[in-house]
Coordinates of N, CA and C in Angstrom, one line a residue:
M1 N -20.9 86.4 84.1 CA -20.8 84.8 83.8 C -21.6 84.6 82.3
P2 N -20.7 84.1 81.5 CA -21.5 83.8 80.1 C -22.6 82.6 80.3
R3 N -23.5 82.6 79.5 CA -24.6 81.7 79.8 C -24.9 81.1 78.6
R4 N -25.9 79.7 78.6 CA -26.3 79.2 77.5 C -27.3 80.1 77.0
V5 N -27.5 80.4 75.5 CA -28.4 81.1 74.9 C -29.0 80.6 73.9
A6 N -30.1 81.1 73.6 CA -31.0 80.7 72.2 C -30.6 81.7 71.0
I7 N -30.7 81.5 70.2 CA -29.9 82.2 68.8 C -31.3 82.5 67.9
S8 N -32.5 82.6 68.5 CA -33.6 82.8 67.9 C -33.7 84.5 67.1
S9 N -33.0 85.3 68.0 CA -33.1 86.5 67.4 C -32.3 86.9 66.4
Y10 N -31.3 86.0 66.0 CA -30.4 86.0 64.7 C -31.0 85.2 63.8
T11 N -30.7 85.6 62.4 CA -30.8 84.5 61.4 C -29.8 83.6 61.3
L12 N -30.1 82.3 61.4 CA -29.2 81.2 61.6 C -28.1 81.2 60.5
S13 N -28.4 81.7 59.4 CA -27.3 81.6 58.3 C -26.2 82.6 58.4
F14 N -26.2 83.5 59.4 CA -25.4 84.6 59.5 C -24.9 84.2 61.1
V15 N -25.0 83.1 61.7 CA -24.3 82.9 63.0 C -23.2 81.8 62.9
A16 N -22.3 82.0 63.4 CA -21.0 81.1 63.2 C -20.7 80.1 64.8
G17 N -20.6 79.1 64.7 CA -20.2 78.4 65.8 C -18.9 78.4 65.8
V18 N -18.1 78.5 66.8 CA -16.4 78.6 66.8 C -16.1 77.6 68.0
D19 N -15.2 76.8 67.8 CA -14.7 76.0 69.0 C -13.1 75.7 68.2
E20 N -12.3 75.0 69.5 CA -11.0 74.8 69.5 C -10.7 73.4 69.3
A21 N -9.3 73.0 69.2 CA -9.0 71.6 69.5 C -7.4 71.8 69.8
G22 N -7.0 70.7 70.6 CA -5.5 70.6 71.0 C -5.0 71.8 72.2
R23 N -5.9 72.4 72.7 CA -5.8 73.4 74.0 C -4.8 72.5 75.1
G24 N -5.2 71.3 75.2 CA -4.4 70.4 76.5 C -3.6 69.5 76.1
C25 N -2.9 69.9 74.8 CA -1.7 68.8 74.3 C -0.5 69.3 74.7
L26 N 0.3 68.4 75.0 CA 1.9 68.8 75.1 C 2.6 69.2 73.9
A27 N 2.2 69.2 72.7 CA 2.8 69.1 71.4 C 2.0 69.6 70.5
G28 N 2.6 70.5 69.4 CA 1.8 70.7 68.2 C 1.0 72.1 68.4
P29 N 0.7 72.8 67.4 CA -0.3 73.9 67.6 C -1.7 73.8 67.7
V30 N -2.3 74.6 68.4 CA -3.7 74.7 68.6 C -4.6 75.2 67.5
Y31 N -5.7 74.4 67.3 CA -6.4 75.0 66.1 C -7.8 75.4 66.5
A32 N -8.5 75.9 65.3 CA -9.9 76.6 65.8 C -10.6 76.4 64.5
A33 N -12.0 76.4 64.7 CA -12.6 76.4 63.3 C -13.9 77.2 63.6
A34 N -14.5 77.9 62.7 CA -15.7 78.8 62.5 C -16.4 78.0 61.5
V35 N -17.9 78.0 61.8 CA -18.8 77.2 60.8 C -20.2 78.0 60.9
I36 N -20.6 78.6 59.7 CA -21.9 79.0 59.5 C -22.6 78.0 58.9
L37 N -23.8 77.5 59.5 CA -24.8 76.6 58.9 C -26.1 77.3 58.7
D38 N -27.0 77.0 57.5 CA -28.3 77.3 57.2 C -29.5 76.2 58.1
A39 N -30.5 76.5 58.2 CA -31.6 75.7 59.1 C -31.6 74.7 58.3
G40 N -31.5 74.5 56.7 CA -31.7 73.3 56.1 C -30.4 72.6 55.6
H41 N -29.6 72.6 56.6 CA -28.1 72.0 56.2 C -28.1 70.5 56.1
G42 N -29.1 69.9 56.7 CA -29.4 68.4 56.4 C -28.1 67.5 56.8
I43 N -27.4 68.1 57.7 CA -26.1 67.1 58.2 C -26.4 66.2 59.5
R44 N -26.5 65.2 59.2 CA -27.2 64.1 60.4 C -25.6 63.5 61.1
G45 N -25.9 63.4 62.1 CA -24.9 62.9 63.0 C -23.9 63.9 63.6
L46 N -24.3 65.2 63.6 CA -23.6 66.3 64.3 C -23.4 66.3 66.0
D47 N -22.3 66.4 66.4 CA -22.3 66.1 68.1 C -20.9 66.7 68.4
D48 N -20.4 66.9 69.7 CA -19.4 67.2 70.1 C -18.5 66.2 69.7
S49 N -17.4 66.8 69.0 CA -16.4 66.0 68.4 C -15.6 64.8 69.4
K50 N -15.8 65.0 70.7 CA -15.1 64.1 71.6 C -16.3 63.0 71.8
Q51 N -17.3 62.9 71.3 CA -18.5 62.0 71.5 C -18.4 61.2 70.1
L52 N -17.8 61.4 69.0 CA -17.8 60.8 67.8 C -16.5 59.9 67.7
T53 N -16.4 58.8 67.0 CA -15.2 58.2 66.5 C -14.7 58.8 65.3
A54 N -13.2 58.4 65.3 CA -12.4 59.2 64.2 C -13.2 59.1 63.0
L55 N -13.6 57.8 62.8 CA -14.2 57.4 61.3 C -15.5 58.6 61.1
Q56 N -16.3 58.7 62.2 CA -17.5 59.4 62.0 C -17.2 61.0 61.8
R57 N -16.1 61.4 62.5 CA -15.3 62.9 62.5 C -15.0 62.9 61.2
E58 N -14.2 61.8 60.4 CA -13.7 62.1 59.0 C -14.7 62.1 58.2
N59 N -15.7 61.5 57.9 CA -17.2 61.6 57.3 C -17.5 62.8 57.2
L60 N -18.0 63.3 58.7 CA -18.5 64.6 58.6 C -17.7 65.7 58.3
F61 N -16.4 65.6 58.3 CA -15.6 66.8 57.9 C -15.7 67.2 56.5
D62 N -15.9 66.4 55.7 CA -16.1 66.6 54.1 C -17.5 67.2 53.8
L63 N -18.5 66.6 54.6 CA -19.7 67.0 54.8 C -20.1 68.2 55.1
I64 N -19.4 68.6 56.2 CA -19.7 69.9 56.7 C -19.2 70.9 55.9
Q65 N -18.0 70.7 55.2 CA -17.4 71.7 54.3 C -18.1 71.9 53.2
R66 N -18.9 70.8 52.5 CA -19.6 71.0 51.2 C -21.0 71.7 51.7
R67 N -21.7 71.4 52.9 CA -22.9 71.9 53.2 C -22.9 73.3 53.8
A68 N -21.5 73.5 54.6 CA -21.9 74.9 55.3 C -21.9 76.0 54.5
V69 N -22.7 77.2 54.9 CA -22.7 78.6 54.3 C -21.3 79.1 54.1
A70 N -20.6 79.0 55.2 CA -19.3 79.3 55.3 C -18.6 78.4 56.4
C71 N -17.1 78.5 56.3 CA -16.2 77.7 57.2 C -15.0 78.1 56.9
A72 N -14.3 78.0 57.9 CA -12.8 78.2 58.0 C -12.2 77.7 59.3
I73 N -10.8 77.6 58.9 CA -9.9 76.5 60.2 C -8.7 77.4 60.2
A74 N -8.3 77.5 61.2 CA -7.3 78.6 61.6 C -6.4 77.8 62.7
R75 N -5.3 78.3 62.9 CA -4.4 77.9 64.2 C -3.5 78.7 64.7
A76 N -2.8 78.6 65.8 CA -1.7 79.3 66.5 C -0.6 78.3 66.6
E77 N 0.4 78.9 66.3 CA 1.6 78.0 66.4 C 2.4 77.8 67.7
V78 N 3.0 76.8 67.8 CA 3.9 76.7 69.2 C 4.5 77.8 69.6
E79 N 5.1 78.7 68.7 CA 5.8 79.7 69.1 C 5.0 80.7 69.7
E80 N 3.5 80.8 69.1 CA 2.5 81.7 69.9 C 2.1 81.1 71.0
I81 N 2.1 80.0 71.1 CA 1.5 79.4 72.5 C 2.6 79.9 73.5
E82 N 3.7 79.5 73.3 CA 4.8 79.6 74.1 C 5.0 81.3 74.5
R83 N 4.8 82.1 73.5 CA 4.9 83.7 73.8 C 3.5 84.1 74.4
L84 N 2.3 83.7 74.1 CA 1.0 84.4 74.5 C 0.4 83.3 75.8
N85 N 0.8 82.2 75.9 CA 0.1 81.4 76.7 C -0.9 80.4 75.7
I86 N -1.3 79.4 76.4 CA -2.3 78.6 75.5 C -3.8 79.1 75.4
L87 N -4.0 79.9 76.6 CA -5.3 80.4 76.6 C -5.5 81.5 75.6
H88 N -4.6 82.4 75.5 CA -4.6 83.4 74.5 C -4.3 83.2 73.2
A89 N -3.4 82.0 73.0 CA -3.2 81.5 71.6 C -4.5 80.8 71.1
S90 N -5.2 80.0 72.1 CA -6.5 79.7 71.7 C -7.4 80.6 71.2
M91 N -7.5 81.8 71.8 CA -8.5 82.8 71.4 C -8.0 83.4 70.2
L92 N -6.6 83.4 69.9 CA -6.1 84.1 68.6 C -6.8 83.1 67.4
A93 N -6.3 81.8 67.5 CA -6.9 80.9 66.5 C -8.5 81.0 66.1
M94 N -9.2 81.2 67.4 CA -10.6 81.2 67.2 C -10.8 82.9 66.3
Q95 N -9.9 83.7 66.8 CA -10.3 85.3 66.2 C -9.8 84.9 64.5
R96 N -8.9 84.2 64.4 CA -8.2 83.9 63.0 C -9.5 83.1 62.1
A97 N -10.0 82.3 62.7 CA -11.1 81.4 61.8 C -12.2 82.3 61.7
V98 N -12.7 83.1 62.6 CA -13.8 84.0 62.4 C -13.4 85.0 61.2
E99 N -12.3 85.5 61.4 CA -11.9 86.6 60.2 C -12.0 85.9 59.0
A100 N -11.8 84.6 58.8 CA -11.5 84.1 57.5 C -12.7 83.5 57.0
L101 N -13.9 83.8 57.7 CA -15.2 83.3 57.0 C -15.6 84.3 55.9
S102 N -16.4 83.7 54.8 CA -16.7 84.4 53.6 C -17.9 83.4 53.2
P103 N -19.3 84.3 53.3 CA -19.4 85.3 54.0 C -19.2 85.6 55.3
A104 N -19.0 86.7 55.8 CA -18.7 87.1 57.2 C -19.8 86.7 58.3
A105 N -19.6 86.4 59.6 CA -20.7 86.0 60.5 C -21.2 87.5 61.1
R106 N -22.4 87.5 61.3 CA -23.0 88.7 62.2 C -22.8 88.4 63.8
H107 N -22.7 87.3 64.0 CA -22.7 86.9 65.3 C -22.2 85.7 65.6
C108 N -21.3 85.3 66.5 CA -20.6 84.0 66.9 C -21.0 83.6 68.2
L109 N -21.2 82.3 68.3 CA -21.2 81.5 69.5 C -19.8 80.7 69.8
I110 N -19.6 81.3 70.9 CA -18.2 80.5 71.1 C -18.1 79.7 72.2
D111 N -17.6 78.4 72.0 CA -17.7 77.2 73.0 C -16.6 77.7 74.2
G112 N -17.2 77.6 75.4 CA -16.6 77.9 76.5 C -16.9 78.9 77.3
N113 N -16.1 79.5 78.1 CA -16.8 80.7 78.9 C -15.8 81.9 78.7
R114 N -15.1 82.0 77.6 CA -14.5 83.4 77.3 C -14.6 83.5 75.7
L115 N -14.3 84.8 75.5 CA -14.4 85.4 74.3 C -13.0 86.1 73.6
P116 N -12.7 85.6 72.4 CA -11.6 86.3 72.2 C -11.9 87.9 72.2
P117 N -10.8 88.5 72.3 CA -10.9 90.0 72.5 C -11.3 90.8 71.3
A118 N -10.9 90.5 70.1 CA -11.2 91.3 69.2 C -12.0 90.7 67.7
L119 N -13.0 90.4 68.2 CA -13.9 89.6 66.8 C -14.5 90.7 66.1
P120 N -14.6 90.4 64.7 CA -15.3 91.4 64.0 C -16.7 91.5 63.9
C121 N -17.4 90.9 64.8 CA -19.0 91.1 65.2 C -19.0 90.7 66.4
S122 N -20.7 90.8 66.9 CA -21.1 90.4 68.3 C -20.7 89.0 68.3
A123 N -20.7 88.4 69.8 CA -20.5 87.3 70.1 C -21.0 86.8 71.7
E124 N -20.9 85.8 71.8 CA -21.5 85.3 73.2 C -20.7 84.0 73.4
A125 N -20.1 83.6 74.8 CA -19.5 82.5 75.0 C -20.7 81.5 75.6
V126 N -20.6 80.2 75.2 CA -21.4 79.1 75.6 C -21.0 78.2 76.1
V127 N -21.0 78.0 77.5 CA -20.5 76.8 78.2 C -21.1 75.4 77.6
E128 N -20.2 74.7 77.5 CA -20.6 73.2 76.7 C -21.3 73.6 75.5
G129 N -21.1 74.6 74.8 CA -22.1 75.0 73.5 C -21.8 73.7 72.2
D130 N -20.5 72.9 72.6 CA -20.4 71.7 71.6 C -21.5 70.7 71.8
A131 N -22.1 70.7 72.8 CA -23.4 69.9 73.0 C -24.6 70.3 72.9
I132 N -24.7 71.7 72.5 CA -26.1 72.2 72.3 C -26.1 72.9 71.1
H133 N -25.3 73.6 70.3 CA -25.8 74.1 69.0 C -24.9 73.7 67.8
S134 N -25.5 73.1 66.9 CA -25.1 72.5 65.9 C -24.0 73.4 64.9
P135 N -23.8 74.7 65.1 CA -22.5 75.4 64.5 C -21.4 75.0 65.0
I136 N -21.4 74.9 66.6 CA -20.4 74.8 67.5 C -19.8 73.4 67.3
M137 N -20.7 72.4 67.3 CA -20.6 71.0 67.0 C -19.8 70.8 65.8
A138 N -20.2 71.5 64.8 CA -19.6 71.5 63.2 C -18.0 71.8 63.4
A139 N -18.2 73.3 64.3 CA -16.6 73.6 64.4 C -15.7 72.8 65.0
S140 N -16.2 72.1 66.2 CA -15.4 71.2 67.0 C -15.0 70.1 66.1
I141 N -15.8 69.6 65.1 CA -15.4 68.5 64.3 C -14.2 68.8 63.3
L142 N -14.5 70.3 62.6 CA -13.6 70.7 61.9 C -12.1 70.7 62.4
A143 N -12.2 71.5 63.9 CA -10.7 71.5 64.4 C -10.1 70.4 64.8
K144 N -11.0 69.4 65.1 CA -10.4 68.4 65.6 C -9.8 67.3 64.6
V145 N -10.5 67.3 63.6 CA -9.9 66.5 62.2 C -8.6 67.3 61.6
A146 N -8.7 68.3 61.4 CA -7.7 69.2 60.9 C -6.4 69.2 61.6
R147 N -6.6 69.0 63.0 CA -5.5 69.0 64.0 C -4.8 67.6 64.1
D148 N -5.8 66.7 63.9 CA -5.2 65.3 64.1 C -4.6 64.9 62.8
R149 N -5.1 65.4 61.4 CA -4.2 65.3 60.5 C -2.8 65.8 60.4
E150 N -2.9 67.1 61.1 CA -1.6 67.6 61.1 C -0.7 67.0 61.9
M151 N -1.0 66.4 63.2 CA -0.2 65.6 64.0 C 0.2 64.2 63.5
Q152 N -0.6 63.6 62.4 CA -0.2 62.4 61.7 C 1.1 62.8 60.8
R153 N 1.0 64.2 60.2 CA 2.1 64.6 59.3 C 3.1 64.8 60.4
L154 N 2.9 65.3 61.2 CA 4.3 65.7 62.2 C 5.0 64.3 62.7
D155 N 4.2 63.2 62.9 CA 4.7 62.2 63.3 C 5.9 61.5 62.4
A156 N 5.7 61.9 61.2 CA 6.8 61.4 60.3 C 7.9 62.4 60.4
E157 N 7.9 63.7 60.7 CA 9.0 64.3 60.7 C 9.6 64.2 62.1
F158 N 8.9 64.0 63.2 CA 9.4 63.7 64.5 C 9.1 62.5 65.2
P159 N 9.6 61.5 64.7 CA 9.5 60.0 64.7 C 9.8 59.9 66.3
G160 N 9.3 58.6 66.9 CA 9.4 58.1 68.2 C 8.4 58.5 69.3
Y161 N 7.9 59.5 69.0 CA 7.0 60.2 70.0 C 5.6 59.6 70.1
G162 N 5.2 59.0 68.9 CA 3.9 58.5 68.6 C 2.7 59.5 68.6
F163 N 3.1 60.7 67.7 CA 2.1 61.7 67.6 C 0.9 61.4 66.7
A164 N 1.0 60.3 65.7 CA 0.0 59.9 65.1 C -1.1 59.0 65.9
K165 N -0.8 58.4 67.0 CA -1.4 57.9 67.7 C -2.2 58.8 68.8
H166 N -1.2 59.5 69.8 CA -2.1 60.4 70.8 C -2.1 61.8 70.5
K167 N -2.0 62.2 69.3 CA -1.9 63.4 68.8 C -1.3 64.4 69.6
G168 N -0.4 64.2 70.5 CA 0.3 65.1 71.3 C -0.3 65.4 72.7
Y169 N -1.3 64.5 72.8 CA -1.9 64.7 74.5 C -0.7 63.9 75.1
G170 N -0.9 64.1 76.6 CA 0.0 63.6 77.4 C -0.2 62.0 78.0
T171 N -0.2 61.0 76.9 CA -0.7 59.9 77.4 C 0.6 59.1 78.0
S172 N 0.6 58.1 78.5 CA 1.8 57.4 79.1 C 2.8 57.0 78.2
E173 N 2.3 56.7 77.0 CA 3.2 56.2 75.8 C 3.9 57.7 75.5
H174 N 3.1 59.1 75.5 CA 3.8 60.0 75.0 C 4.9 60.5 76.3
L175 N 4.5 60.5 77.5 CA 5.5 60.6 78.5 C 6.8 60.0 78.7
A176 N 6.6 58.6 78.2 CA 7.7 57.6 78.0 C 8.5 58.0 77.1
A177 N 8.0 58.6 75.9 CA 9.1 59.0 74.6 C 9.7 60.2 75.1
L178 N 8.9 60.9 76.0 CA 9.6 62.2 76.4 C 11.0 61.8 77.5
R179 N 10.6 61.1 78.2 CA 11.8 60.7 79.2 C 12.9 60.1 78.2
R180 N 12.5 59.2 77.3 CA 13.6 58.8 76.5 C 14.4 59.5 75.4
Q181 N 13.6 60.3 74.8 CA 14.0 61.3 73.7 C 14.3 62.7 74.1
G182 N 13.6 63.0 75.2 CA 13.5 64.7 75.3 C 12.8 65.3 74.3
P183 N 12.5 66.4 74.6 CA 11.3 67.2 73.8 C 11.9 67.6 72.5
S184 N 11.0 67.9 71.5 CA 11.3 68.2 70.1 C 11.1 69.6 70.1
S185 N 11.2 70.0 68.9 CA 10.9 71.7 68.5 C 9.6 72.1 68.6
I186 N 8.5 71.0 68.3 CA 7.1 71.2 68.4 C 6.5 70.9 70.0
H187 N 7.4 70.7 71.0 CA 6.7 70.5 72.2 C 6.5 71.9 72.8
R188 N 5.6 72.0 73.6 CA 5.1 73.1 74.4 C 6.2 73.3 75.6
M189 N 7.0 74.1 75.6 CA 8.2 74.0 76.9 C 7.4 74.6 77.9
G190 N 6.5 75.5 77.8 CA 5.8 76.0 78.9 C 4.8 75.2 79.5
F191 N 4.6 73.8 79.3 CA 3.7 72.7 79.9 C 4.7 71.9 80.8
A192 N 4.2 71.5 81.8 CA 4.7 70.4 82.6 C 4.0 69.1 81.7
P193 N 5.0 68.1 81.7 CA 6.4 67.8 81.8 C 7.6 68.6 81.0
C194 N 7.1 68.9 80.1 CA 8.1 69.6 78.7 C 9.2 70.6 79.4
A195 N 8.7 71.2 80.6 CA 9.4 72.1 81.1 C 10.5 71.7 82.2
Q196 N 10.8 70.3 82.1 CA 11.4 69.8 83.3 C 12.5 69.0 82.5
P197 N 13.6 69.7 82.1 CA 14.8 69.2 81.4 C 15.3 68.2 82.1
D198 N 15.4 68.1 83.4 CA 16.0 66.9 84.2 C 15.7 65.7 84.2
L199 N 14.4 65.5 83.5 CA 13.7 64.2 83.5 C 14.3 63.5 82.3
F200 N 14.9 64.3 81.3 CA 15.1 63.8 79.9 C 16.6 63.4 79.7
A201 N 16.9 62.6 79.0 CA 18.0 61.9 78.5 C 18.8 62.8 77.5
G202 N 18.1 63.4 76.7 CA 18.5 64.6 75.6 C 17.5 65.0 74.7
G203 N 17.7 65.9 74.0 CA 16.8 66.4 73.2 C 16.8 66.2 71.8
N204 N 15.7 66.6 71.2 CA 15.5 65.9 69.5 C 15.0 67.1 68.7
A205 N 15.7 68.0 68.2 CA 15.4 69.1 67.7 C 14.8 68.9 66.1

């Protein structure tokens, strides 16, 4: 079973924190980020992205990118989520983020209890890591903000679902829009209620 770990055996500047955003949504891609920070990064206010306001996340997003030793954001598309399932697509997005780091990480701390299968360095899973390690906190913020921005963009492309507001999560507003309009081409049809076409009045590709 993965456990909480200390990283004193590694030079902090080569340890990447990795986290994902959007795994539980009904629509849109899943995002991941990887961040390497040095000991003197001086970024105040880092926390699990879910504990921050949207404004705090936006402000930290730019600061993290300026002060990180390295950072990268990646995604897995809806088609990949449908083909691989959401767990494996999330792992794929994390792997892509780690592979995009320059300089490369020597070790990764992955938020959660699973590891991507083909990382280019050693790694360990840390349950609730986004509340423990600052590089994971930073990664959670980058992934969340990047995905929220994409869902705001998709709101204009797929009007009527409220993506800019709920970001694809299964809110009552989103479920009502699904019943009214049917699923769009960016809905994850392997997810309930997206996979229940009898509930819908029609589709909206």
